[in-house]
Amino acid sequence: MRYYLGLATTFHDPALALVGPDGTVLFAEATERYLQYKRAPNCEPDSAPRMAGLLKAHLPPGAELVIATTWGPDFSRYLADQAGTGAFGLDALKAHSPALNRSLVPERAERTFIAELALAQGRAGYGTLLGLDRAHGNRDSGGRSTIAGLRRYPHHLTHAAYGLWGSPFRDATCLVVDGMGETGASAIYRMEAGRLREVKRHRGRESVGFFFGFVTDLAGFDQAKGEEWKIMGLAPYGRQDPELMAALRRLYRIENGRLRFSDAATVQAVAEEIRARRPAEADEDGWADLSACGQAIFSEMMDVLVAEAWRLSPHENLVVTGGCALNSSYNGRLLGRSDFRRLHVPSAPEV
């Protein structure tokens, strides 16, 4: 019989789930629960030796195990292309905040976990990993479970599948918006009679998610710690300063109904301009006015993406997922700002 081990190997909130042949969830756990480390940034989904014990406890003798991950092969190619340009060299990386360098982590987390699991399985006397552990020598399974395959699913497809299949809809449009996928930071999917298809995928590193992280840092918080939520919470206490709004609007433009981001020089200039205006108390309490402006600009950007989803895949039902779907303040206003009639946001859209 065939079992499935699903791995969430993003740079934040890693997790895993073990599913039986009939679809029953046998074991599931967010990494932060086991490690007691909030959001478990840059961590593998679990300790490989511990995982080997869990497999032994839940899988019957002779079972086959398929490992599935949340990043498709496009991501490996993207990393290789970026590395070839020197984008991941120390000089390049130190020019950005640590949060902007996290796109390296999913590949490392996935490969490290799988390699260590193969070794742990081998030490336990059972299991092979499709030749990925050939350097350590394949071993006879001895009637125990064997790792029978590795499936890599596109990151935004996994967001869409979770959001759509967990929704009350049979047919719907899905908008995925986060910090980064294999090729870009947003995508549109359509579900018809329970089947999913990709409508459009964004390409390029720029993202609404990174914009919100940019505002988070400038307002006195830390996006690397996942403090973007503080911007949404602080926004009602601030005012929309016209100069701050104008500065933030220089970061993007709309061309033919599509969202376009400004170049790196403009982003740097805007950052320096805003830093020069930041009040001293923002270091402790955050900058309420910038939070209000950042939340307003975020909503403007999301409006563009939602309108594009309607234009390319009009339907009365909309599912929004990805990390940016955590912005409940915008979610509460979305239907009133768009042509969609019903909205579903999954309980944990960021994973």
Coordinates of C-alpha atoms in Angstrom, one line a residue:
M1 CA 0.0 0.0 0.0
R2 CA 1.1 3.5 -0.7
Y3 CA 1.4 6.3 1.9
Y4 CA 2.2 10.0 1.4
L5 CA 4.4 12.3 3.4
G6 CA 3.7 16.0 2.5
L7 CA 6.4 18.5 3.4
A8 CA 6.0 22.3 3.7
T9 CA 9.5 23.5 3.2
T10 CA 9.0 27.2 3.0
F11 CA 11.3 29.6 4.9
H12 CA 8.6 30.1 7.5
D13 CA 6.1 27.8 9.2
P14 CA 7.5 24.5 7.9
A15 CA 5.3 21.5 8.6
L16 CA 4.5 17.9 7.5
A17 CA 1.6 15.5 7.2
L18 CA 1.5 11.8 6.8
V19 CA -1.5 10.5 4.8
G20 CA -2.8 7.0 4.4
P21 CA -3.9 5.2 1.2
D22 CA -7.5 6.2 1.8
G23 CA -6.7 9.9 2.4
T24 CA -6.8 9.7 6.2
V25 CA -4.4 12.0 8.0
L26 CA -2.3 9.7 10.2
F27 CA 0.0 12.4 11.6
A28 CA 0.4 16.1 11.1
E29 CA 2.5 18.7 12.9
A30 CA 3.8 22.2 12.4
T31 CA 7.5 22.3 13.1
E32 CA 7.1 25.1 15.6
R33 CA 5.1 22.8 17.9
Y34 CA 7.8 20.2 18.2
L35 CA 10.7 22.7 18.4
Q36 CA 8.8 25.3 20.5
Y37 CA 10.3 27.9 18.2
K38 CA 7.7 30.4 16.9
R39 CA 7.2 29.9 13.1
A40 CA 10.4 27.8 13.0
P41 CA 12.1 30.1 10.4
N42 CA 14.7 28.4 8.2
C43 CA 14.1 25.0 9.7
E44 CA 13.5 21.6 8.2
P45 CA 10.0 20.1 8.6
D46 CA 11.2 17.7 11.3
S47 CA 14.2 16.0 12.8
A48 CA 15.0 13.2 10.4
P49 CA 15.8 10.6 13.1
R50 CA 12.5 11.4 14.8
M51 CA 10.7 11.2 11.4
A52 CA 12.1 7.7 10.9
G53 CA 10.5 6.7 14.2
L54 CA 7.2 8.2 13.2
L55 CA 7.2 6.3 9.9
K56 CA 8.0 3.1 11.8
A57 CA 5.1 3.7 14.1
H58 CA 2.5 4.6 11.4
L59 CA 3.5 2.6 8.3
P60 CA 2.8 -1.2 8.1
P61 CA 5.6 -3.6 6.9
G62 CA 6.1 -3.4 3.1
A63 CA 4.4 0.0 2.7
E64 CA 5.5 2.4 0.0
L65 CA 6.0 6.0 0.9
V66 CA 5.8 8.9 -1.5
I67 CA 7.3 12.2 -0.4
A68 CA 5.7 15.4 -1.8
T69 CA 7.0 18.9 -1.4
T70 CA 5.7 22.4 -1.8
W71 CA 8.2 23.6 -4.4
G72 CA 8.3 22.6 -8.1
P73 CA 11.3 22.1 -10.4
D74 CA 11.0 25.7 -11.6
F75 CA 12.3 26.9 -8.3
S76 CA 15.5 24.9 -8.7
R77 CA 16.0 26.4 -12.1
Y78 CA 15.3 29.9 -10.8
L79 CA 17.9 29.5 -8.0
A80 CA 20.4 28.3 -10.6
D81 CA 19.8 31.2 -12.9
Q82 CA 20.0 33.7 -10.0
A83 CA 23.2 32.2 -8.7
G84 CA 24.7 32.5 -12.1
T85 CA 24.2 36.2 -12.0
G86 CA 25.9 36.6 -8.6
A87 CA 22.6 37.4 -6.9
F88 CA 23.4 35.2 -4.0
G89 CA 27.0 36.3 -3.5
L90 CA 27.8 37.8 -0.1
D91 CA 28.2 41.3 -1.5
A92 CA 24.7 41.1 -3.1
L93 CA 23.1 39.5 -0.1
K94 CA 24.4 41.9 2.5
A95 CA 22.7 44.8 0.6
H96 CA 19.3 43.4 1.6
S97 CA 17.6 42.5 4.8
P98 CA 17.8 38.9 5.8
A99 CA 14.1 38.4 5.0
L100 CA 14.8 39.2 1.3
N101 CA 17.4 36.4 1.2
R102 CA 15.0 33.7 2.4
S103 CA 14.2 32.3 -1.1
L104 CA 17.4 30.2 -0.7
V105 CA 15.9 28.3 2.2
P106 CA 13.2 26.1 0.7
E107 CA 15.7 24.3 -1.5
R108 CA 18.1 23.8 1.4
A109 CA 15.4 22.7 3.8
E110 CA 13.9 20.2 1.3
R111 CA 17.2 18.7 0.3
T112 CA 18.6 18.6 3.8
F113 CA 15.5 16.8 5.2
I114 CA 15.4 14.3 2.4
A115 CA 19.1 13.5 2.6
E116 CA 19.0 13.1 6.4
L117 CA 15.8 11.0 6.3
A118 CA 17.5 8.7 3.8
L119 CA 20.4 8.3 6.2
A120 CA 18.1 7.8 9.2
Q121 CA 16.1 5.2 7.3
G122 CA 19.3 3.4 6.3
R123 CA 20.6 3.4 9.8
A124 CA 17.3 1.8 10.9
G125 CA 17.9 -0.9 8.3
Y126 CA 15.1 -0.1 5.9
G127 CA 14.2 2.3 3.1
T128 CA 15.7 3.8 0.0
L129 CA 15.1 7.1 -1.7
L130 CA 15.0 6.6 -5.4
G131 CA 18.7 6.5 -5.7
L132 CA 19.2 9.9 -4.0
D133 CA 21.0 8.0 -1.2
R134 CA 23.1 5.9 -3.6
A135 CA 26.3 7.4 -2.2
H136 CA 25.4 5.7 1.0
G137 CA 24.4 2.4 -0.7
N138 CA 20.9 1.1 -1.2
R139 CA 19.7 -1.4 1.3
D140 CA 17.2 -4.2 1.2
S141 CA 14.0 -3.1 2.8
G142 CA 13.7 -6.3 4.8
G143 CA 9.9 -6.1 4.6
R144 CA 9.9 -2.6 6.1
S145 CA 8.6 0.6 4.4
T146 CA 10.4 2.0 1.4
I147 CA 10.5 5.5 0.0
A148 CA 9.0 5.0 -3.5
G149 CA 9.0 8.4 -5.0
L150 CA 9.5 12.2 -4.7
R151 CA 6.9 14.6 -6.1
R152 CA 7.5 18.3 -6.3
Y153 CA 4.4 20.4 -6.7
P154 CA 4.5 24.1 -7.7
H155 CA 4.3 26.3 -4.6
H156 CA 1.3 28.4 -5.7
L157 CA -0.5 25.3 -6.9
T158 CA -0.3 23.9 -3.3
H159 CA -1.7 27.2 -2.0
A160 CA -4.5 27.0 -4.5
A161 CA -5.3 23.4 -3.8
Y162 CA -5.6 24.0 -0.1
G163 CA -7.7 27.1 -0.6
L164 CA -10.0 25.8 -3.3
W165 CA -10.5 22.2 -2.1
G166 CA -11.0 23.4 1.5
S167 CA -13.6 26.0 0.4
P168 CA -17.4 25.5 0.2
F169 CA -17.3 26.0 -3.5
R170 CA -17.4 23.5 -6.4
D171 CA -16.4 26.1 -8.9
A172 CA -14.4 29.3 -8.1
T173 CA -11.5 31.6 -9.1
C174 CA -8.4 31.6 -6.8
L175 CA -6.0 34.4 -6.3
V176 CA -2.7 33.4 -4.7
V177 CA -0.6 36.3 -3.3
D178 CA 2.5 35.9 -1.2
G179 CA 6.2 36.8 -1.0
M180 CA 7.6 34.4 -3.5
G181 CA 6.8 31.4 -5.6
E182 CA 9.0 29.6 -8.2
T183 CA 8.7 32.3 -10.8
G184 CA 6.9 35.2 -9.1
A185 CA 4.7 36.2 -6.2
S186 CA 1.1 35.8 -7.4
A187 CA -0.9 33.4 -9.5
I188 CA -4.5 32.9 -10.6
Y189 CA -6.2 29.5 -10.7
R190 CA -9.6 28.3 -11.7
M191 CA -11.6 25.3 -10.2
E192 CA -14.3 23.8 -12.3
A193 CA -16.2 20.7 -11.0
G194 CA -13.4 20.3 -8.4
R195 CA -10.6 20.3 -11.0
L196 CA -7.9 22.9 -10.9
R197 CA -6.1 24.7 -13.7
E198 CA -3.6 27.5 -13.8
V199 CA -4.9 30.7 -15.5
K200 CA -1.8 33.0 -15.0
R201 CA 1.4 33.0 -13.1
H202 CA 3.4 36.2 -12.3
R203 CA 7.1 36.3 -13.1
G204 CA 9.7 38.4 -11.3
R205 CA 11.0 38.9 -7.7
E206 CA 8.8 42.0 -7.0
S207 CA 5.8 41.2 -4.8
V208 CA 3.0 42.7 -2.7
G209 CA 4.3 40.5 0.1
F210 CA 7.8 42.0 -0.1
F211 CA 6.2 45.5 -0.2
F212 CA 4.4 44.8 3.1
G213 CA 7.6 43.5 4.6
F214 CA 9.3 46.6 3.4
V215 CA 6.8 48.8 5.2
T216 CA 7.1 46.6 8.3
D217 CA 10.8 47.2 8.6
L218 CA 10.5 50.9 7.9
A219 CA 7.8 51.3 10.5
G220 CA 10.1 49.9 13.2
F221 CA 9.2 46.2 13.2
D222 CA 10.9 43.1 11.7
Q223 CA 9.5 41.2 8.8
A224 CA 12.1 38.4 9.4
K225 CA 10.2 37.7 12.7
G226 CA 6.9 37.7 10.9
E227 CA 5.7 41.0 12.4
E228 CA 3.8 42.2 9.3
W229 CA 0.6 41.7 11.3
K230 CA 1.6 44.6 13.5
I231 CA 1.2 47.0 10.5
M232 CA -2.4 45.9 9.9
G233 CA -3.1 46.3 13.7
L234 CA -1.5 49.7 14.1
A235 CA -2.9 51.2 10.9
P236 CA -6.2 52.4 12.4
Y237 CA -4.3 54.4 14.9
G238 CA -2.5 56.4 12.2
R239 CA -3.4 58.9 9.5
Q240 CA -2.8 58.7 5.8
D241 CA 0.0 61.3 5.5
P242 CA -0.1 62.7 1.9
E243 CA 3.7 62.8 1.6
L244 CA 4.1 59.2 2.8
M245 CA 1.3 58.1 0.5
A246 CA 3.0 59.8 -2.5
A247 CA 6.4 58.2 -1.6
L248 CA 4.9 54.7 -1.4
R249 CA 3.0 55.2 -4.6
R250 CA 6.3 55.7 -6.4
L251 CA 7.0 52.0 -5.7
Y252 CA 4.4 50.8 -8.3
R253 CA 2.4 51.7 -11.3
I254 CA -0.5 50.2 -13.2
E255 CA 0.0 49.4 -16.9
N256 CA -3.0 48.1 -18.9
G257 CA -4.6 46.9 -15.7
R258 CA -1.5 45.1 -14.5
L259 CA 0.6 45.8 -11.4
R260 CA 4.2 46.9 -12.2
F261 CA 6.9 47.6 -9.6
S262 CA 9.6 50.2 -9.7
D263 CA 13.3 49.5 -10.2
A264 CA 15.8 48.9 -7.3
A265 CA 17.1 52.5 -7.4
T266 CA 13.6 53.9 -6.9
V267 CA 13.0 51.5 -4.0
Q268 CA 16.2 52.5 -2.4
A269 CA 15.5 56.2 -2.8
V270 CA 12.0 55.8 -1.3
A271 CA 13.4 53.8 1.6
E272 CA 16.0 56.5 2.4
E273 CA 13.4 59.2 2.2
I274 CA 11.0 57.5 4.6
R275 CA 13.8 56.5 7.0
A276 CA 14.8 60.2 7.2
R277 CA 11.3 61.0 8.4
R278 CA 10.8 58.2 10.9
P279 CA 10.1 59.5 14.4
A280 CA 12.2 58.3 17.3
E281 CA 9.3 56.7 19.1
A282 CA 8.7 54.4 16.1
D283 CA 11.6 52.2 17.4
E284 CA 9.5 51.2 20.4
D285 CA 5.9 51.7 19.4
G286 CA 6.0 51.5 15.6
W287 CA 5.1 54.2 13.2
A288 CA 1.3 54.5 13.1
D289 CA 1.1 56.9 10.1
L290 CA 3.3 54.8 8.0
S291 CA 1.3 51.7 9.0
A292 CA -1.9 53.5 7.9
C293 CA -0.3 54.4 4.6
G294 CA 1.2 51.0 4.0
Q295 CA -2.1 49.3 4.6
A296 CA -3.8 51.7 2.2
I297 CA -1.3 51.1 -0.5
F298 CA -1.4 47.3 0.1
S299 CA -5.1 47.5 -0.5
E300 CA -4.6 49.5 -3.7
M301 CA -2.2 46.8 -5.0
M302 CA -4.5 44.0 -4.0
D303 CA -7.4 45.7 -5.8
V304 CA -5.3 45.6 -9.0
L305 CA -4.6 41.8 -8.6
V306 CA -8.3 41.1 -7.7
A307 CA -9.5 43.0 -10.7
E308 CA -7.1 41.1 -12.9
A309 CA -8.4 37.8 -11.5
W310 CA -11.9 38.9 -12.4
R311 CA -10.9 40.0 -15.9
L312 CA -9.1 36.7 -16.6
S313 CA -11.4 34.3 -14.7
P314 CA -14.8 36.0 -13.9
H315 CA -16.8 34.0 -11.4
E316 CA -19.1 34.9 -8.5
N317 CA -16.9 32.8 -6.1
L318 CA -13.4 33.9 -5.1
V319 CA -10.8 32.2 -3.0
V320 CA -7.8 34.2 -1.8
T321 CA -4.8 32.5 -0.3
G322 CA -1.0 32.9 0.2
G323 CA 0.6 35.0 3.0
C324 CA -1.1 38.2 1.9
A325 CA -4.5 36.7 2.5
L326 CA -3.7 37.0 6.2
N327 CA -4.6 40.7 5.9
S328 CA -8.1 40.4 7.3
S329 CA -8.6 44.1 7.2
Y330 CA -8.5 44.0 3.4
N331 CA -10.4 40.8 3.2
G332 CA -13.3 42.4 5.0
R333 CA -13.6 45.0 2.3
L334 CA -12.7 43.0 -0.8
L335 CA -16.2 42.1 -2.0
G336 CA -17.2 45.8 -1.7
R337 CA -14.2 46.8 -3.8
S338 CA -14.6 44.1 -6.6
D339 CA -17.2 42.3 -8.8
F340 CA -16.9 39.0 -6.9
R341 CA -19.9 38.1 -4.8
R342 CA -18.6 35.4 -2.4
L343 CA -15.2 35.1 -0.7
H344 CA -13.4 32.2 1.1
V345 CA -10.1 32.6 2.8
P346 CA -8.6 29.4 4.3
S347 CA -7.7 29.3 8.0
A348 CA -4.0 29.2 7.4
P349 CA -3.5 30.8 4.0
E350 CA 0.2 31.4 4.5
V351 CA 1.3 27.8 4.6

